[in-house]
Amino acid sequence: MSNAVQAELKTGRVVKIRGGVVDVRFEGLAPRVQELLRVGDIALEVAALLNNGVVRCIALAQVRGLGLGAEVQATGAPIQVPVGEAVLGRMLNVFGESLDGKPNPATELKRSIHRMPPPLEQRVVQGQVLETGIKALDLLSPIERGGKTGLFGGAGVGKTVLITELINNTVQHYKGVSLFCGIGERSREAEELYREMGDAGVRDKTVMLFGQMNEAPGVRFLVGKTALTMAEYFRDDLKQDVLLLMDNVFRFVQAGSEVSGLLGRMPSRVGYQPTLATELAGLQERITSTKNGAITSIQAVYVPADDFTDPAAAHIFSHLSASVVLSRKRASEGLYPAIDPLGSNSVMLTPAIVGQRHYDIARAVRRTLAEYEELRDIIAMLGLEELSASDRAVVARARRLERFLTQPFYTTEVFTGNAGKRVTIEQTLAGCETILEQTEFHDYEMDYYMIGPLTDKTSASKT
């Protein structure tokens, strides 16, 4: 077959436009599913093959100005994005193109964003804890190196702040690469993150990818796969550990729902797409450790109306090794990070992995806070004075533990005026152990609020 005929077969015409869905007719051999097509400046991805050489595509940009009969050129390949060290320190879009005003990454290394997860025989289960320096996380919901951690919470409880702090702490203390993927992010958050990464001096080891809130649903649906493709190159070819942060995985599900509706699929439970479980698994199963390196993923998950039985939240839960629940009630009390100590959990919190001492202290902290929750109603009705001496001691310990598990963050210094603190696991355990052993208290609860290790409280009291 001559090149001229091949080119003719790969050129089609727009025959239908319905919102973000474009049908294209090819006279000859039609492109395959997931192939990238171009019509002027607009990119299309083939989503389904119809009859008579017609393919149904999802537009990856606004279709304003696109008309029937417009000529469409097939590229012969899926979306290919640049990978490797050329993308470090850059802010990019779903195609790996520049968003930071600089030239596009100068590299010939490109990979398709549609890739299979590594085979089972290449995967490695590490059983190692990634120390974050955040007291409440390291104590009650330790993060697995090479695992997936979910940050669950409604709007305004601090998911993005916690993620930016994790970027800062891990890049500063671990040799590796951070990759931030903003799915459905506000443009304000993207600009702030880019500036904060520069101010913290960690941008050179960070890649930032954005499919923003105002972009087409196809872009928001695919940007997570672009991020994973870049992360996989660092892991498999450069043999580096990668910290992958996604904000927000719920918006990936939401974009999939929009794409599904545009394609005319019947909605499933609560209006979600019937392919929810498959699409989510296709993304999550690529996040894993191999013999070459580990991709540790921390994912913010918006919970609609704070309903944890929502199908999207329930499906995301099933893929995680640790779940960190952010509580609106704790946020309203000023206890930041607003991590719910009773709702958060991790598969790593076992004596075999974290050690017997850590396990025992974490259980004692949870037990003390749970007893305090049970006593809250009695205190509200009758007052603290009506409790027995032992119950009053439990309340005193619990309230000090709640405040000790708060922490000033580096990324919020500019707002709060408090210098950020990074606390080791050993310092966290020692502080909790000291509070748990106390039976009489001659200090103030607020002495424990927004400090780093417990030694900060002692020095604060002296001054």
Short mmCIF file of C-alpha atoms in Angstrom, two decimals:
data_model
loop_
_atom_site.label_atom_id
_atom_site.label_comp_id
_atom_site.label_asym_id
_atom_site.label_seq_id
_atom_site.Cartn_x
_atom_site.Cartn_y
_atom_site.Cartn_z
CA MET A 1 0.00 0.00 0.00
CA SER A 2 1.47 3.36 -1.04
CA ASN A 3 1.97 6.20 1.42
CA ALA A 4 -0.58 8.33 -0.43
CA VAL A 5 -3.27 5.66 -0.10
CA GLN A 6 -2.35 5.10 3.57
CA ALA A 7 -2.68 8.83 4.27
CA GLU A 8 -6.02 8.93 2.44
CA LEU A 9 -7.35 6.02 4.53
CA LYS A 10 -6.36 7.85 7.70
CA THR A 11 -8.27 11.05 6.87
CA GLY A 12 -11.91 11.35 7.87
CA ARG A 13 -14.74 13.87 8.09
CA VAL A 14 -16.83 15.05 11.05
CA VAL A 15 -20.39 13.76 10.60
CA LYS A 16 -21.95 14.55 14.01
CA ILE A 17 -21.20 16.80 16.99
CA ARG A 18 -23.07 16.34 20.26
CA GLY A 19 -21.55 18.34 23.08
CA GLY A 20 -18.10 16.89 23.71
CA VAL A 21 -18.75 13.83 21.51
CA VAL A 22 -17.69 13.93 17.86
CA ASP A 23 -18.48 11.22 15.29
CA VAL A 24 -15.98 10.91 12.42
CA ARG A 25 -16.42 8.85 9.23
CA PHE A 26 -13.39 7.21 7.61
CA GLU A 27 -13.79 5.85 4.09
CA GLY A 28 -11.12 3.24 4.52
CA LEU A 29 -9.65 1.53 7.56
CA ALA A 30 -10.95 3.22 10.71
CA PRO A 31 -8.57 4.11 13.58
CA ARG A 32 -8.45 1.93 16.68
CA VAL A 33 -9.93 2.67 20.09
CA GLN A 34 -7.70 5.07 22.14
CA GLU A 35 -6.05 6.45 19.00
CA LEU A 36 -5.48 10.21 18.92
CA LEU A 37 -7.07 12.22 16.10
CA ARG A 38 -6.52 15.88 15.22
CA VAL A 39 -8.93 18.36 13.68
CA GLY A 40 -7.22 21.74 13.55
CA ASP A 41 -6.16 22.59 17.11
CA ILE A 42 -8.68 20.19 18.66
CA ALA A 43 -7.56 16.73 19.81
CA LEU A 44 -9.99 13.80 19.79
CA GLU A 45 -9.58 10.32 21.30
CA VAL A 46 -11.42 7.38 19.77
CA ALA A 47 -13.79 5.93 22.39
CA ALA A 48 -15.91 3.51 20.35
CA LEU A 49 -16.16 2.00 16.87
CA LEU A 50 -19.57 2.33 15.19
CA ASN A 51 -20.63 0.86 11.85
CA ASN A 52 -19.74 1.92 8.27
CA GLY A 53 -16.31 3.29 9.22
CA VAL A 54 -17.65 5.75 11.80
CA VAL A 55 -15.76 6.22 15.08
CA ARG A 56 -17.13 8.00 18.17
CA CYS A 57 -14.59 10.29 19.81
CA ILE A 58 -14.30 12.29 23.00
CA ALA A 59 -13.07 15.85 22.43
CA LEU A 60 -10.08 16.84 24.57
CA ALA A 61 -10.76 20.55 24.15
CA GLN A 62 -13.72 22.86 23.64
CA VAL A 63 -15.42 22.10 20.30
CA ARG A 64 -16.46 25.71 19.73
CA GLY A 65 -15.89 26.55 16.04
CA LEU A 66 -15.83 22.91 14.91
CA GLY A 67 -18.24 22.23 12.03
CA LEU A 68 -19.67 19.25 10.16
CA GLY A 69 -17.48 18.10 7.29
CA ALA A 70 -14.26 19.28 8.93
CA GLU A 71 -11.26 17.17 7.94
CA VAL A 72 -9.88 14.93 10.71
CA GLN A 73 -6.35 13.51 10.62
CA ALA A 74 -5.51 10.27 12.43
CA THR A 75 -2.11 10.16 14.12
CA GLY A 76 -1.78 6.36 14.12
CA ALA A 77 -0.96 6.25 17.85
CA PRO A 78 -2.53 6.99 21.26
CA ILE A 79 -1.57 10.08 23.28
CA GLN A 80 2.23 10.06 23.75
CA VAL A 81 3.78 12.14 26.54
CA PRO A 82 7.40 13.06 27.34
CA VAL A 83 9.05 11.16 30.19
CA GLY A 84 12.35 11.28 32.05
CA GLU A 85 14.36 14.00 33.73
CA ALA A 86 13.27 16.63 31.18
CA VAL A 87 9.86 16.89 32.85
CA LEU A 88 11.23 17.57 36.37
CA GLY A 89 10.39 21.02 37.69
CA ARG A 90 7.71 21.53 35.06
CA MET A 91 3.97 22.21 35.06
CA LEU A 92 2.36 20.24 32.22
CA ASN A 93 -1.03 19.30 30.78
CA VAL A 94 -2.51 15.95 29.73
CA PHE A 95 -0.38 15.92 26.53
CA GLY A 96 2.84 16.71 28.43
CA GLU A 97 2.81 20.25 27.00
CA SER A 98 3.98 23.27 28.97
CA LEU A 99 1.63 25.22 31.25
CA ASP A 100 4.37 27.28 32.94
CA GLY A 101 5.23 29.62 30.06
CA LYS A 102 8.45 27.77 29.22
CA PRO A 103 9.14 25.70 26.06
CA ASN A 104 7.78 22.15 25.98
CA PRO A 105 10.11 19.53 27.56
CA ALA A 106 13.05 18.95 25.21
CA THR A 107 13.20 15.16 24.96
CA GLU A 108 12.67 12.46 22.38
CA LEU A 109 11.59 10.01 25.08
CA LYS A 110 7.83 9.54 24.79
CA ARG A 111 5.43 6.90 26.09
CA SER A 112 1.78 6.06 25.47
CA ILE A 113 -0.48 6.97 28.41
CA HIS A 114 -2.45 3.74 27.98
CA ARG A 115 -0.34 1.00 29.57
CA MET A 116 -0.97 -2.27 31.36
CA PRO A 117 -0.10 -2.75 35.05
CA PRO A 118 3.13 -4.69 35.71
CA PRO A 119 2.69 -8.49 35.78
CA LEU A 120 2.16 -10.08 39.19
CA GLU A 121 5.55 -11.81 39.21
CA GLN A 122 7.30 -8.40 38.94
CA ARG A 123 5.46 -6.86 41.90
CA VAL A 124 7.02 -6.60 45.33
CA VAL A 125 5.23 -6.28 48.66
CA GLN A 126 7.51 -4.08 50.76
CA GLY A 127 5.96 -3.93 54.22
CA GLN A 128 7.87 -0.71 54.97
CA VAL A 129 6.53 2.46 56.58
CA LEU A 130 7.09 5.83 54.89
CA GLU A 131 7.76 8.32 57.70
CA THR A 132 5.94 11.57 56.92
CA GLY A 133 6.82 13.65 59.99
CA ILE A 134 3.10 14.30 60.63
CA LYS A 135 2.24 12.99 64.13
CA ALA A 136 -1.38 11.92 63.62
CA LEU A 137 -0.55 10.11 60.36
CA ASP A 138 2.57 8.29 61.53
CA LEU A 139 0.97 7.19 64.80
CA LEU A 140 -2.51 6.09 63.79
CA SER A 141 -2.44 5.53 60.03
CA PRO A 142 1.14 4.83 58.90
CA ILE A 143 1.67 5.07 55.15
CA GLU A 144 3.02 2.05 53.27
CA ARG A 145 6.02 2.59 51.00
CA GLY A 146 4.71 1.55 47.61
CA GLY A 147 1.11 1.52 48.83
CA LYS A 148 -1.97 3.64 48.26
CA THR A 149 -3.29 6.01 50.93
CA GLY A 150 -6.59 7.84 50.66
CA LEU A 151 -7.36 11.20 52.30
CA PHE A 152 -11.14 11.22 52.70
CA GLY A 153 -13.15 14.30 53.54
CA GLY A 154 -15.74 16.78 52.39
CA ALA A 155 -15.05 20.28 51.10
CA GLY A 156 -12.89 22.54 53.24
CA VAL A 157 -11.49 20.08 55.79
CA GLY A 158 -7.85 20.34 54.67
CA LYS A 159 -7.13 17.63 52.06
CA THR A 160 -5.04 19.86 49.77
CA VAL A 161 -3.10 21.43 52.67
CA LEU A 162 -2.21 17.96 53.98
CA ILE A 163 -1.07 16.87 50.51
CA THR A 164 1.18 19.91 50.04
CA GLU A 165 2.73 19.28 53.46
CA LEU A 166 3.39 15.65 52.50
CA ILE A 167 5.13 16.82 49.32
CA ASN A 168 7.31 19.19 51.32
CA ASN A 169 8.25 16.65 54.01
CA THR A 170 8.94 13.68 51.75
CA VAL A 171 10.91 15.56 49.09
CA GLN A 172 13.06 17.19 51.78
CA HIS A 173 13.87 13.91 53.54
CA TYR A 174 13.77 11.19 50.84
CA LYS A 175 15.83 10.84 47.70
CA GLY A 176 13.24 10.42 45.00
CA VAL A 177 10.79 12.19 42.76
CA SER A 178 7.43 13.75 43.61
CA LEU A 179 4.69 13.89 41.03
CA PHE A 180 1.56 15.96 41.69
CA CYS A 181 -1.50 15.30 39.56
CA GLY A 182 -4.34 17.82 39.83
CA ILE A 183 -7.58 16.32 38.53
CA GLY A 184 -10.31 18.95 38.29
CA GLU A 185 -8.19 21.42 40.28
CA ARG A 186 -9.04 25.09 40.56
CA SER A 187 -6.56 27.25 38.63
CA ARG A 188 -5.91 29.21 41.85
CA GLU A 189 -4.74 26.01 43.62
CA ALA A 190 -2.46 25.10 40.71
CA GLU A 191 -0.79 28.52 40.71
CA GLU A 192 -0.38 28.50 44.51
CA LEU A 193 1.15 25.01 44.49
CA TYR A 194 3.63 25.93 41.73
CA ARG A 195 4.74 29.00 43.70
CA GLU A 196 4.92 27.13 47.05
CA MET A 197 7.03 24.35 45.53
CA GLY A 198 9.46 26.99 44.27
CA ASP A 199 9.58 28.77 47.63
CA ALA A 200 10.20 25.46 49.44
CA GLY A 201 13.05 24.61 47.04
CA VAL A 202 11.54 21.24 46.02
CA ARG A 203 10.19 22.13 42.56
CA ASP A 204 13.28 20.75 40.77
CA LYS A 205 12.39 17.25 41.99
CA THR A 206 8.66 17.62 41.35
CA VAL A 207 6.51 17.21 38.24
CA MET A 208 3.11 18.94 38.25
CA LEU A 209 0.33 17.83 35.92
CA PHE A 210 -3.06 19.48 35.70
CA GLY A 211 -6.37 18.73 34.06
CA GLN A 212 -8.20 21.72 35.45
CA MET A 213 -11.81 22.21 36.45
CA ASN A 214 -12.70 24.25 33.35
CA GLU A 215 -11.29 21.70 30.89
CA ALA A 216 -13.16 19.06 28.92
CA PRO A 217 -14.17 15.91 30.87
CA GLY A 218 -11.93 13.81 28.60
CA VAL A 219 -8.88 15.78 29.78
CA ARG A 220 -9.79 15.34 33.46
CA PHE A 221 -10.37 11.64 32.83
CA LEU A 222 -6.99 11.06 31.14
CA VAL A 223 -4.60 13.31 33.11
CA GLY A 224 -4.23 10.65 35.85
CA LYS A 225 -2.95 8.19 33.22
CA THR A 226 -0.46 10.78 31.98
CA ALA A 227 0.86 11.14 35.53
CA LEU A 228 1.16 7.38 35.96
CA THR A 229 3.06 7.02 32.67
CA MET A 230 5.68 9.53 33.85
CA ALA A 231 5.85 7.90 37.30
CA GLU A 232 6.32 4.44 35.76
CA TYR A 233 9.31 5.66 33.74
CA PHE A 234 11.04 6.98 36.88
CA ARG A 235 10.31 3.68 38.64
CA ASP A 236 11.11 1.18 35.88
CA ASP A 237 13.83 2.86 33.79
CA LEU A 238 15.53 5.24 36.24
CA LYS A 239 14.91 2.90 39.22
CA GLN A 240 13.78 5.71 41.53
CA ASP A 241 11.13 5.83 44.21
CA VAL A 242 8.20 8.06 43.30
CA LEU A 243 5.72 9.86 45.54
CA LEU A 244 2.54 10.29 43.48
CA LEU A 245 -0.03 12.71 44.87
CA MET A 246 -3.47 12.91 43.28
CA ASP A 247 -5.96 15.64 44.08
CA ASN A 248 -8.75 14.65 43.62
CA VAL A 249 -9.56 11.02 42.70
CA PHE A 250 -13.29 11.64 43.09
CA ARG A 251 -13.05 14.10 40.21
CA PHE A 252 -11.51 11.32 38.08
CA VAL A 253 -14.67 9.30 38.80
CA GLN A 254 -16.79 12.38 38.11
CA ALA A 255 -15.06 12.97 34.75
CA GLY A 256 -15.61 9.29 33.87
CA SER A 257 -19.29 9.75 34.67
CA GLU A 258 -19.47 12.77 32.35
CA VAL A 259 -17.70 10.88 29.55
CA SER A 260 -20.02 7.91 30.05
CA GLY A 261 -23.08 10.16 29.82
CA LEU A 262 -21.76 11.83 26.66
CA LEU A 263 -21.27 8.38 25.08
CA GLY A 264 -24.90 7.54 25.85
CA ARG A 265 -24.35 4.77 28.39
CA MET A 266 -27.13 4.06 30.86
CA PRO A 267 -26.25 5.34 34.34
CA SER A 268 -25.80 2.89 37.21
CA ARG A 269 -26.29 3.26 40.98
CA VAL A 270 -26.67 6.87 42.20
CA GLY A 271 -26.13 8.04 38.62
CA TYR A 272 -22.53 6.83 38.32
CA GLN A 273 -21.23 5.20 35.16
CA PRO A 274 -21.70 1.40 34.84
CA THR A 275 -17.93 1.09 34.22
CA LEU A 276 -16.95 2.80 37.52
CA ALA A 277 -15.21 -0.23 39.07
CA THR A 278 -13.31 -1.10 35.88
CA GLU A 279 -12.09 2.44 35.22
CA LEU A 280 -10.96 2.93 38.81
CA ALA A 281 -9.15 -0.43 38.86
CA GLY A 282 -7.41 0.42 35.57
CA LEU A 283 -5.93 3.50 37.23
CA GLN A 284 -5.20 2.07 40.70
CA GLU A 285 -3.60 -1.22 39.60
CA ARG A 286 -0.79 0.67 37.84
CA ILE A 287 0.24 2.15 41.20
CA THR A 288 2.49 -0.55 42.65
CA SER A 289 6.02 -1.51 43.71
CA THR A 290 8.30 -3.58 41.51
CA LYS A 291 11.86 -4.87 41.88
CA ASN A 292 13.07 -1.58 40.35
CA GLY A 293 11.36 0.89 42.68
CA ALA A 294 8.14 1.95 44.35
CA ILE A 295 5.32 4.32 43.51
CA THR A 296 3.78 5.49 46.78
CA SER A 297 0.44 7.12 46.12
CA ILE A 298 -1.44 9.55 48.36
CA GLN A 299 -4.85 10.42 47.01
CA ALA A 300 -7.28 13.08 48.16
CA VAL A 301 -10.85 11.81 47.93
CA TYR A 302 -13.79 14.19 48.12
CA VAL A 303 -16.71 12.48 49.85
CA PRO A 304 -20.04 13.80 48.52
CA ALA A 305 -22.16 15.20 51.37
CA ASP A 306 -19.78 13.43 53.83
CA ASP A 307 -21.49 10.13 52.86
CA PHE A 308 -18.94 7.29 53.07
CA THR A 309 -21.45 4.81 51.60
CA ASP A 310 -21.36 6.69 48.28
CA PRO A 311 -20.38 4.18 45.50
CA ALA A 312 -17.34 6.25 44.44
CA ALA A 313 -15.93 6.44 47.98
CA ALA A 314 -16.70 2.74 48.61
CA HIS A 315 -14.91 1.61 45.43
CA ILE A 316 -11.86 3.79 46.18
CA PHE A 317 -11.69 2.36 49.74
CA SER A 318 -11.24 -1.16 48.33
CA HIS A 319 -7.91 -0.25 46.63
CA LEU A 320 -6.20 1.41 49.60
CA SER A 321 -3.68 0.18 52.16
CA ALA A 322 -4.39 3.15 54.46
CA SER A 323 -7.41 5.41 54.87
CA VAL A 324 -7.09 8.82 56.49
CA VAL A 325 -10.49 10.35 57.31
CA LEU A 326 -10.62 14.10 57.79
CA SER A 327 -13.35 15.17 60.22
CA ARG A 328 -15.40 18.32 59.80
CA LYS A 329 -16.12 18.26 63.53
CA ARG A 330 -12.41 18.34 64.42
CA ALA A 331 -11.80 21.07 61.83
CA SER A 332 -14.55 23.17 63.41
CA GLU A 333 -12.77 22.78 66.79
CA GLY A 334 -9.51 24.05 65.27
CA LEU A 335 -7.76 20.66 65.59
CA TYR A 336 -5.56 20.62 62.48
CA PRO A 337 -4.71 18.38 60.72
CA ALA A 338 -8.36 17.35 61.20
CA ILE A 339 -7.56 13.62 61.11
CA ASP A 340 -10.27 11.46 62.71
CA PRO A 341 -8.29 9.10 64.99
CA LEU A 342 -11.16 6.59 65.23
CA GLY A 343 -12.13 6.60 61.54
CA SER A 344 -8.59 6.35 60.09
CA ASN A 345 -6.78 3.02 59.71
CA SER A 346 -3.89 1.31 57.98
CA VAL A 347 -2.91 -2.27 57.18
CA MET A 348 0.61 -1.32 58.35
CA LEU A 349 -0.50 -0.84 61.96
CA THR A 350 0.43 -4.34 63.13
CA PRO A 351 3.14 -5.41 65.61
CA ALA A 352 4.99 -7.30 62.86
CA ILE A 353 5.53 -4.11 60.82
CA VAL A 354 5.59 -1.09 63.16
CA GLY A 355 6.71 -2.94 66.28
CA GLN A 356 4.91 -3.88 69.49
CA ARG A 357 5.52 -0.54 71.25
CA HIS A 358 4.09 1.56 68.41
CA TYR A 359 1.10 -0.78 68.10
CA ASP A 360 0.35 -0.68 71.84
CA ILE A 361 0.63 3.13 72.06
CA ALA A 362 -1.62 3.62 69.00
CA ARG A 363 -4.24 1.28 70.52
CA ALA A 364 -4.06 3.05 73.88
CA VAL A 365 -4.50 6.46 72.19
CA ARG A 366 -7.52 5.18 70.24
CA ARG A 367 -9.01 3.58 73.35
CA THR A 368 -8.59 6.79 75.38
CA LEU A 369 -10.17 8.93 72.65
CA ALA A 370 -13.03 6.43 72.21
CA GLU A 371 -13.78 6.52 75.96
CA TYR A 372 -13.79 10.32 75.81
CA GLU A 373 -16.32 10.22 72.95
CA GLU A 374 -18.62 8.03 75.08
CA LEU A 375 -18.33 10.49 78.01
CA ARG A 376 -19.08 13.59 75.93
CA ASP A 377 -22.87 13.25 76.27
CA ILE A 378 -22.65 12.86 80.06
CA ILE A 379 -20.37 15.91 80.29
CA ALA A 380 -22.77 17.95 78.11
CA MET A 381 -25.78 17.06 80.31
CA LEU A 382 -24.35 16.85 83.84
CA GLY A 383 -20.97 18.57 83.69
CA LEU A 384 -17.41 17.34 84.20
CA GLU A 385 -17.75 17.48 88.00
CA GLU A 386 -20.25 14.56 88.00
CA LEU A 387 -17.69 12.14 86.57
CA SER A 388 -15.65 9.78 88.72
CA ALA A 389 -11.97 10.58 89.32
CA SER A 390 -10.85 7.89 86.86
CA ASP A 391 -13.20 9.22 84.14
CA ARG A 392 -11.96 12.77 84.72
CA ALA A 393 -8.39 11.51 84.24
CA VAL A 394 -9.45 9.84 80.96
CA VAL A 395 -10.98 13.13 79.76
CA ALA A 396 -7.84 15.08 80.74
CA ARG A 397 -5.59 12.61 78.90
CA ALA A 398 -7.84 12.53 75.83
CA ARG A 399 -8.06 16.31 75.52
CA ARG A 400 -4.26 16.61 75.80
CA LEU A 401 -3.78 13.86 73.23
CA GLU A 402 -6.17 15.62 70.83
CA ARG A 403 -4.17 18.81 71.10
CA PHE A 404 -0.79 17.06 70.97
CA LEU A 405 -1.80 15.47 67.65
CA THR A 406 -2.23 18.93 66.11
CA GLN A 407 0.79 20.30 64.31
CA PRO A 408 1.96 23.52 62.60
CA PHE A 409 2.72 22.91 58.91
CA TYR A 410 5.52 24.38 56.79
CA THR A 411 3.04 25.09 53.98
CA THR A 412 0.77 27.16 56.26
CA GLU A 413 3.48 29.30 57.90
CA VAL A 414 2.52 32.30 55.76
CA PHE A 415 -1.10 32.14 56.99
CA THR A 416 -0.63 31.22 60.65
CA GLY A 417 2.71 32.76 61.53
CA ASN A 418 3.69 29.49 63.28
CA ALA A 419 6.90 27.84 62.10
CA GLY A 420 6.34 24.38 60.63
CA LYS A 421 7.44 21.30 62.58
CA ARG A 422 8.49 17.85 61.40
CA VAL A 423 8.23 15.20 64.14
CA THR A 424 9.85 11.76 63.96
CA ILE A 425 7.87 8.63 64.83
CA GLU A 426 10.02 8.11 67.93
CA GLN A 427 9.25 11.64 69.18
CA THR A 428 5.53 11.11 68.55
CA LEU A 429 5.52 7.80 70.45
CA ALA A 430 7.47 9.29 73.36
CA GLY A 431 5.05 12.22 73.64
CA CYS A 432 1.92 10.04 73.55
CA GLU A 433 3.45 7.60 76.03
CA THR A 434 4.18 10.42 78.49
CA ILE A 435 0.60 11.74 78.27
CA LEU A 436 -0.92 8.26 78.64
CA GLU A 437 1.13 7.53 81.79
CA GLN A 438 0.02 10.70 83.58
CA THR A 439 -2.67 10.49 86.28
CA GLU A 440 -2.42 14.06 87.60
CA PHE A 441 -2.20 17.17 85.44
CA HIS A 442 -0.78 20.48 86.62
CA ASP A 443 -0.54 22.16 83.24
CA TYR A 444 -2.94 23.60 80.66
CA GLU A 445 -4.47 21.72 77.72
CA MET A 446 -3.46 24.52 75.36
CA ASP A 447 0.22 23.93 76.23
CA TYR A 448 -0.05 20.87 73.97
CA TYR A 449 -1.72 22.70 71.05
CA MET A 450 0.19 23.26 67.80
CA ILE A 451 3.59 22.09 69.01
CA GLY A 452 6.05 19.63 67.49
CA PRO A 453 7.54 17.05 69.88
CA LEU A 454 6.50 17.16 73.55
CA THR A 455 9.82 18.83 74.45
CA ASP A 456 8.51 21.97 72.71
CA LYS A 457 5.73 22.12 75.32
CA THR A 458 8.27 21.97 78.15
CA SER A 459 10.39 24.77 76.71
CA ALA A 460 7.24 26.82 76.00
CA SER A 461 6.13 26.44 79.64
CA LYS A 462 9.52 27.63 80.94
CA THR A 463 9.36 30.74 78.82
#
